[in-house]
Amino acid sequence: KQEVTQIPAALSVPEGENLVLNCSFTDSAIYNLQWFRQDPGKGLTSLLLIQSSQREQTSGRLNASLDKSSGRSTLYIAASQPGDSATYLCAVRGESGYSTLTFGKGTMLLVSP
Amino acid sequence: NAGVMQNPRHLVRRRGQEARLRCSPMKGHSHVYWYRQLPEEGLKFMVYLQKENIIDESGMPKERFSAEFPKEGPSILRIQQVVRGDSAAYFCASSPGVNTGELFFGEGSRLTVL
């Protein structure tokens, strides 16, 4: 059974810092990995999708890497801003059949001005 | 192109009542997924449906919960005889096909059982 762990559970940084969020998964047989952002009381916004054959994806100040063999992914946020404050969720999709996403519990990020 | 639409956004029910949550997928998407997010917990998969078919319901509680995605209209998640432990945020996601990439999520329906 796939398990996804995110570290740290919470992170507080001052504005302008670069930061890294970590995600690990127990079963390396994945189809893809997706990073989401969730604001309080809101839905999930997809940030980056990395296919299993890819090593990284970039979007603006966000960069996500994937090391499938070791079961790890990182989300790098450059020059953090208060508007980045949210919960960041990592989810993996298994490679067999009609597999669905397995989520971590998230990292709650607070960026203070 | 509207995103995944869920309604109601907030629903309050008393114990023993029924809750119906609706989800309209993105245009062109024929695959719908329901997830539940309990307080302080991660999102847990409940059920995966295509039009008129339940593909995977391995995450659905065996009793009181059911889901459908009819040929016409939205997908419905139905919870009968609700209990306080059913209080959660229920999220719907859609995708254009099997293993074809991203899932797109709705804003969620927040159920409170009194």
mmCIF file of C-alpha atoms in Angstrom:
data_model
loop_
_atom_site.group_PDB
_atom_site.id
_atom_site.type_symbol
_atom_site.label_atom_id
_atom_site.label_comp_id
_atom_site.label_asym_id
_atom_site.label_seq_id
_atom_site.Cartn_x
_atom_site.Cartn_y
_atom_site.Cartn_z
ATOM 1 C CA LYS A 1 0.000 0.000 0.000
ATOM 2 C CA GLN A 2 1.394 3.384 -1.038
ATOM 3 C CA GLU A 3 2.165 5.839 1.742
ATOM 4 C CA VAL A 4 3.142 9.459 1.225
ATOM 5 C CA THR A 5 4.936 11.483 3.882
ATOM 6 C CA GLN A 6 5.582 15.203 3.842
ATOM 7 C CA ILE A 7 8.182 16.947 5.933
ATOM 8 C CA PRO A 8 8.010 19.361 7.639
ATOM 9 C CA ALA A 9 4.374 19.427 8.699
ATOM 10 C CA ALA A 10 4.608 23.186 9.164
ATOM 11 C CA LEU A 11 7.102 25.836 8.181
ATOM 12 C CA SER A 12 7.332 29.533 8.982
ATOM 13 C CA VAL A 13 9.769 31.755 7.109
ATOM 14 C CA PRO A 14 10.295 35.472 6.541
ATOM 15 C CA GLU A 15 9.515 36.918 3.158
ATOM 16 C CA GLY A 16 12.249 36.536 0.558
ATOM 17 C CA GLU A 17 13.654 33.217 1.723
ATOM 18 C CA ASN A 18 14.127 30.271 -0.572
ATOM 19 C CA LEU A 19 12.637 27.102 0.845
ATOM 20 C CA VAL A 20 12.294 23.397 0.187
ATOM 21 C CA LEU A 21 9.363 21.140 0.944
ATOM 22 C CA ASN A 22 9.930 17.407 1.031
ATOM 23 C CA CYS A 23 7.775 14.493 -0.038
ATOM 24 C CA SER A 24 8.583 10.790 0.171
ATOM 25 C CA PHE A 25 6.625 7.772 -0.996
ATOM 26 C CA THR A 26 7.032 4.098 -0.192
ATOM 27 C CA ASP A 27 6.216 2.481 -3.551
ATOM 28 C CA SER A 28 8.392 3.706 -6.419
ATOM 29 C CA ALA A 29 6.041 2.232 -9.044
ATOM 30 C CA ILE A 30 4.385 5.546 -9.789
ATOM 31 C CA TYR A 31 2.916 7.017 -12.949
ATOM 32 C CA ASN A 32 3.295 10.628 -11.911
ATOM 33 C CA LEU A 33 3.573 12.962 -8.953
ATOM 34 C CA GLN A 34 1.580 16.120 -8.493
ATOM 35 C CA TRP A 35 2.083 19.079 -6.162
ATOM 36 C CA PHE A 36 -0.965 21.031 -5.079
ATOM 37 C CA ARG A 37 -1.640 24.147 -3.094
ATOM 38 C CA GLN A 38 -4.628 24.420 -0.764
ATOM 39 C CA ASP A 39 -5.732 27.685 0.811
ATOM 40 C CA PRO A 40 -7.848 27.546 3.994
ATOM 41 C CA GLY A 41 -11.406 26.530 3.216
ATOM 42 C CA LYS A 42 -10.652 26.219 -0.467
ATOM 43 C CA GLY A 43 -10.062 23.530 -3.031
ATOM 44 C CA LEU A 44 -6.811 22.244 -4.459
ATOM 45 C CA THR A 45 -4.863 24.105 -7.098
ATOM 46 C CA SER A 46 -2.480 22.032 -9.172
ATOM 47 C CA LEU A 47 1.005 23.527 -9.179
ATOM 48 C CA LEU A 48 3.224 21.045 -10.965
ATOM 49 C CA LEU A 49 2.885 17.599 -12.475
ATOM 50 C CA ILE A 50 5.963 15.417 -12.946
ATOM 51 C CA GLN A 51 5.683 12.283 -15.042
ATOM 52 C CA SER A 52 7.650 9.276 -13.817
ATOM 53 C CA SER A 53 10.130 9.638 -16.693
ATOM 54 C CA GLN A 54 10.915 13.246 -15.783
ATOM 55 C CA ARG A 55 13.377 14.575 -13.229
ATOM 56 C CA GLU A 56 11.919 18.029 -12.665
ATOM 57 C CA GLN A 57 9.355 20.595 -13.643
ATOM 58 C CA THR A 58 9.440 24.360 -13.284
ATOM 59 C CA SER A 59 6.754 27.005 -13.155
ATOM 60 C CA GLY A 60 7.746 30.539 -12.269
ATOM 61 C CA ARG A 61 9.313 30.546 -8.809
ATOM 62 C CA LEU A 62 8.454 26.885 -8.271
ATOM 63 C CA ASN A 63 10.639 23.939 -9.129
ATOM 64 C CA ALA A 64 9.745 20.346 -8.364
ATOM 65 C CA SER A 65 12.155 17.458 -8.629
ATOM 66 C CA LEU A 66 11.523 13.740 -8.660
ATOM 67 C CA ASP A 67 13.831 10.880 -7.739
ATOM 68 C CA LYS A 68 11.610 7.928 -8.443
ATOM 69 C CA SER A 69 14.073 5.233 -7.439
ATOM 70 C CA SER A 70 14.566 6.676 -3.969
ATOM 71 C CA GLY A 71 10.913 7.625 -3.572
ATOM 72 C CA ARG A 72 11.462 11.329 -3.089
ATOM 73 C CA SER A 73 10.314 14.644 -4.453
ATOM 74 C CA THR A 74 11.081 18.198 -3.431
ATOM 75 C CA LEU A 75 9.257 21.426 -4.104
ATOM 76 C CA TYR A 76 11.541 24.424 -4.183
ATOM 77 C CA ILE A 77 10.024 27.882 -3.769
ATOM 78 C CA ALA A 78 12.297 30.785 -4.616
ATOM 79 C CA ALA A 79 12.016 34.246 -3.084
ATOM 80 C CA SER A 80 8.978 33.387 -0.985
ATOM 81 C CA GLN A 81 6.132 35.894 -0.642
ATOM 82 C CA PRO A 82 3.296 36.242 1.892
ATOM 83 C CA GLY A 83 0.918 35.157 -0.857
ATOM 84 C CA ASP A 84 2.655 31.776 -0.899
ATOM 85 C CA SER A 85 1.202 31.034 2.534
ATOM 86 C CA ALA A 86 -0.920 27.912 2.139
ATOM 87 C CA THR A 87 -0.810 24.169 2.642
ATOM 88 C CA TYR A 88 1.201 22.312 0.017
ATOM 89 C CA LEU A 89 0.162 18.774 -0.807
ATOM 90 C CA CYS A 90 2.107 16.090 -2.596
ATOM 91 C CA ALA A 91 0.259 13.240 -4.318
ATOM 92 C CA VAL A 92 1.420 10.230 -6.301
ATOM 93 C CA ARG A 93 -0.418 8.150 -8.852
ATOM 94 C CA GLY A 94 0.382 4.469 -9.118
ATOM 95 C CA GLU A 95 1.349 3.016 -12.459
ATOM 96 C CA SER A 96 -0.980 0.049 -12.457
ATOM 97 C CA GLY A 97 -4.486 0.066 -13.843
ATOM 98 C CA TYR A 98 -6.976 2.681 -12.754
ATOM 99 C CA SER A 99 -4.844 3.934 -9.950
ATOM 100 C CA THR A 100 -5.772 7.103 -8.174
ATOM 101 C CA LEU A 101 -3.861 9.719 -6.231
ATOM 102 C CA THR A 102 -2.440 9.009 -2.789
ATOM 103 C CA PHE A 103 -1.901 12.186 -0.810
ATOM 104 C CA GLY A 104 0.457 13.238 1.928
ATOM 105 C CA LYS A 105 -0.913 15.250 4.841
ATOM 106 C CA GLY A 106 0.715 18.405 3.575
ATOM 107 C CA THR A 107 3.115 21.092 4.698
ATOM 108 C CA MET A 108 1.519 24.236 6.109
ATOM 109 C CA LEU A 109 3.617 27.209 5.005
ATOM 110 C CA LEU A 110 3.491 30.663 6.531
ATOM 111 C CA VAL A 111 5.510 33.438 4.932
ATOM 112 C CA SER A 112 5.604 36.545 7.069
ATOM 113 C CA PRO A 113 6.171 40.060 5.690
ATOM 114 C CA ASN B 1 -13.889 26.835 -19.597
ATOM 115 C CA ALA B 2 -15.412 26.376 -16.183
ATOM 116 C CA GLY B 3 -13.535 24.244 -13.715
ATOM 117 C CA VAL B 4 -14.906 21.414 -11.627
ATOM 118 C CA MET B 5 -18.113 22.623 -10.028
ATOM 119 C CA GLN B 6 -19.297 21.300 -6.701
ATOM 120 C CA ASN B 7 -22.428 22.118 -4.798
ATOM 121 C CA PRO B 8 -23.465 22.802 -2.230
ATOM 122 C CA ARG B 9 -20.301 24.403 -0.896
ATOM 123 C CA HIS B 10 -21.570 24.038 2.651
ATOM 124 C CA LEU B 11 -24.166 21.624 3.943
ATOM 125 C CA VAL B 12 -25.470 21.156 7.471
ATOM 126 C CA ARG B 13 -27.369 18.024 8.393
ATOM 127 C CA ARG B 14 -28.657 16.508 11.621
ATOM 128 C CA ARG B 15 -27.749 12.974 12.537
ATOM 129 C CA GLY B 16 -29.840 10.482 10.607
ATOM 130 C CA GLN B 17 -30.541 12.759 7.651
ATOM 131 C CA GLU B 18 -29.282 12.275 4.117
ATOM 132 C CA ALA B 19 -26.603 14.334 2.394
ATOM 133 C CA ARG B 20 -26.289 14.657 -1.372
ATOM 134 C CA LEU B 21 -23.224 16.246 -2.878
ATOM 135 C CA ARG B 22 -23.011 17.088 -6.555
ATOM 136 C CA CYS B 23 -20.073 17.404 -8.895
ATOM 137 C CA SER B 24 -19.955 18.585 -12.485
ATOM 138 C CA PRO B 25 -16.598 17.757 -14.093
ATOM 139 C CA MET B 26 -14.692 20.037 -16.380
ATOM 140 C CA LYS B 27 -15.943 20.167 -19.941
ATOM 141 C CA GLY B 28 -14.625 17.222 -21.887
ATOM 142 C CA HIS B 29 -13.747 15.208 -18.777
ATOM 143 C CA SER B 30 -15.430 11.854 -18.415
ATOM 144 C CA HIS B 31 -13.675 10.624 -15.279
ATOM 145 C CA VAL B 32 -14.683 11.710 -11.796
ATOM 146 C CA TYR B 33 -13.033 11.019 -8.462
ATOM 147 C CA TRP B 34 -14.306 11.708 -4.952
ATOM 148 C CA TYR B 35 -11.992 12.339 -2.021
ATOM 149 C CA ARG B 36 -12.699 13.062 1.628
ATOM 150 C CA GLN B 37 -10.623 15.313 3.871
ATOM 151 C CA LEU B 38 -11.165 14.872 7.564
ATOM 152 C CA PRO B 39 -9.946 17.536 9.991
ATOM 153 C CA GLU B 40 -6.170 17.250 10.483
ATOM 154 C CA GLU B 41 -6.021 14.425 7.950
ATOM 155 C CA GLY B 42 -4.901 14.141 4.370
ATOM 156 C CA LEU B 43 -7.222 13.580 1.463
ATOM 157 C CA LYS B 44 -8.432 10.000 1.200
ATOM 158 C CA PHE B 45 -9.662 8.437 -2.014
ATOM 159 C CA MET B 46 -13.253 7.275 -1.958
ATOM 160 C CA VAL B 47 -14.469 6.358 -5.427
ATOM 161 C CA TYR B 48 -13.606 6.657 -9.119
ATOM 162 C CA LEU B 49 -16.362 6.762 -11.723
ATOM 163 C CA GLN B 50 -16.827 7.052 -15.423
ATOM 164 C CA LYS B 51 -20.148 7.773 -17.064
ATOM 165 C CA GLU B 52 -22.614 5.147 -15.807
ATOM 166 C CA ASN B 53 -19.821 3.018 -14.326
ATOM 167 C CA ILE B 54 -18.125 2.699 -10.960
ATOM 168 C CA ILE B 55 -14.519 1.820 -11.699
ATOM 169 C CA ASP B 56 -13.014 1.710 -8.213
ATOM 170 C CA GLU B 57 -14.917 2.109 -4.965
ATOM 171 C CA SER B 58 -12.250 0.662 -2.713
ATOM 172 C CA GLY B 59 -12.212 3.777 -0.549
ATOM 173 C CA MET B 60 -15.938 3.959 0.055
ATOM 174 C CA PRO B 61 -17.326 2.948 3.446
ATOM 175 C CA LYS B 62 -19.321 -0.244 3.007
ATOM 176 C CA GLU B 63 -22.529 1.181 4.399
ATOM 177 C CA ARG B 64 -24.495 4.409 3.950
ATOM 178 C CA PHE B 65 -22.280 5.785 1.152
ATOM 179 C CA SER B 66 -23.014 5.536 -2.550
ATOM 180 C CA ALA B 67 -21.953 7.343 -5.703
ATOM 181 C CA GLU B 68 -23.171 7.607 -9.244
ATOM 182 C CA PHE B 69 -22.242 9.379 -12.449
ATOM 183 C CA PRO B 70 -25.241 9.147 -14.780
ATOM 184 C CA LYS B 71 -25.165 9.546 -18.527
ATOM 185 C CA GLU B 72 -26.661 12.992 -18.131
ATOM 186 C CA GLY B 73 -26.059 15.339 -15.227
ATOM 187 C CA PRO B 74 -23.559 15.623 -12.426
ATOM 188 C CA SER B 75 -21.950 12.964 -10.323
ATOM 189 C CA ILE B 76 -23.679 12.480 -6.980
ATOM 190 C CA LEU B 77 -22.137 11.353 -3.687
ATOM 191 C CA ARG B 78 -24.912 10.265 -1.342
ATOM 192 C CA ILE B 79 -24.530 9.706 2.366
ATOM 193 C CA GLN B 80 -27.503 8.169 4.126
ATOM 194 C CA GLN B 81 -28.212 8.420 7.851
ATOM 195 C CA VAL B 82 -25.306 10.751 8.469
ATOM 196 C CA VAL B 83 -23.320 10.586 11.695
ATOM 197 C CA ARG B 84 -21.024 13.166 13.254
ATOM 198 C CA GLY B 85 -17.975 11.324 11.951
ATOM 199 C CA ASP B 86 -19.114 12.096 8.401
ATOM 200 C CA SER B 87 -18.344 15.782 8.986
ATOM 201 C CA ALA B 88 -15.584 16.559 6.503
ATOM 202 C CA ALA B 89 -14.738 18.302 3.267
ATOM 203 C CA TYR B 90 -15.628 16.237 0.228
ATOM 204 C CA PHE B 91 -13.678 17.012 -2.909
ATOM 205 C CA CYS B 92 -14.428 16.038 -6.443
ATOM 206 C CA ALA B 93 -11.801 15.869 -9.173
ATOM 207 C CA SER B 94 -12.008 15.166 -12.876
ATOM 208 C CA SER B 95 -9.673 14.110 -15.639
ATOM 209 C CA PRO B 96 -10.094 13.577 -19.364
ATOM 210 C CA GLY B 97 -9.109 9.923 -19.245
ATOM 211 C CA VAL B 98 -7.358 7.116 -17.498
ATOM 212 C CA ASN B 99 -3.808 7.914 -16.421
ATOM 213 C CA THR B 100 -3.733 10.884 -18.760
ATOM 214 C CA GLY B 101 -2.145 13.313 -16.369
ATOM 215 C CA GLU B 102 -3.474 15.904 -14.025
ATOM 216 C CA LEU B 103 -6.502 15.763 -11.851
ATOM 217 C CA PHE B 104 -8.402 19.000 -11.472
ATOM 218 C CA PHE B 105 -10.189 19.563 -8.212
ATOM 219 C CA GLY B 106 -13.303 21.454 -7.269
ATOM 220 C CA GLU B 107 -13.659 23.804 -4.298
ATOM 221 C CA GLY B 108 -15.148 21.064 -2.163
ATOM 222 C CA SER B 109 -18.362 20.563 -0.240
ATOM 223 C CA ARG B 110 -18.100 20.958 3.499
ATOM 224 C CA LEU B 111 -20.501 18.772 5.399
ATOM 225 C CA THR B 112 -21.265 19.464 9.032
ATOM 226 C CA VAL B 113 -23.344 16.943 10.947
ATOM 227 C CA LEU B 114 -24.959 18.271 14.112
#
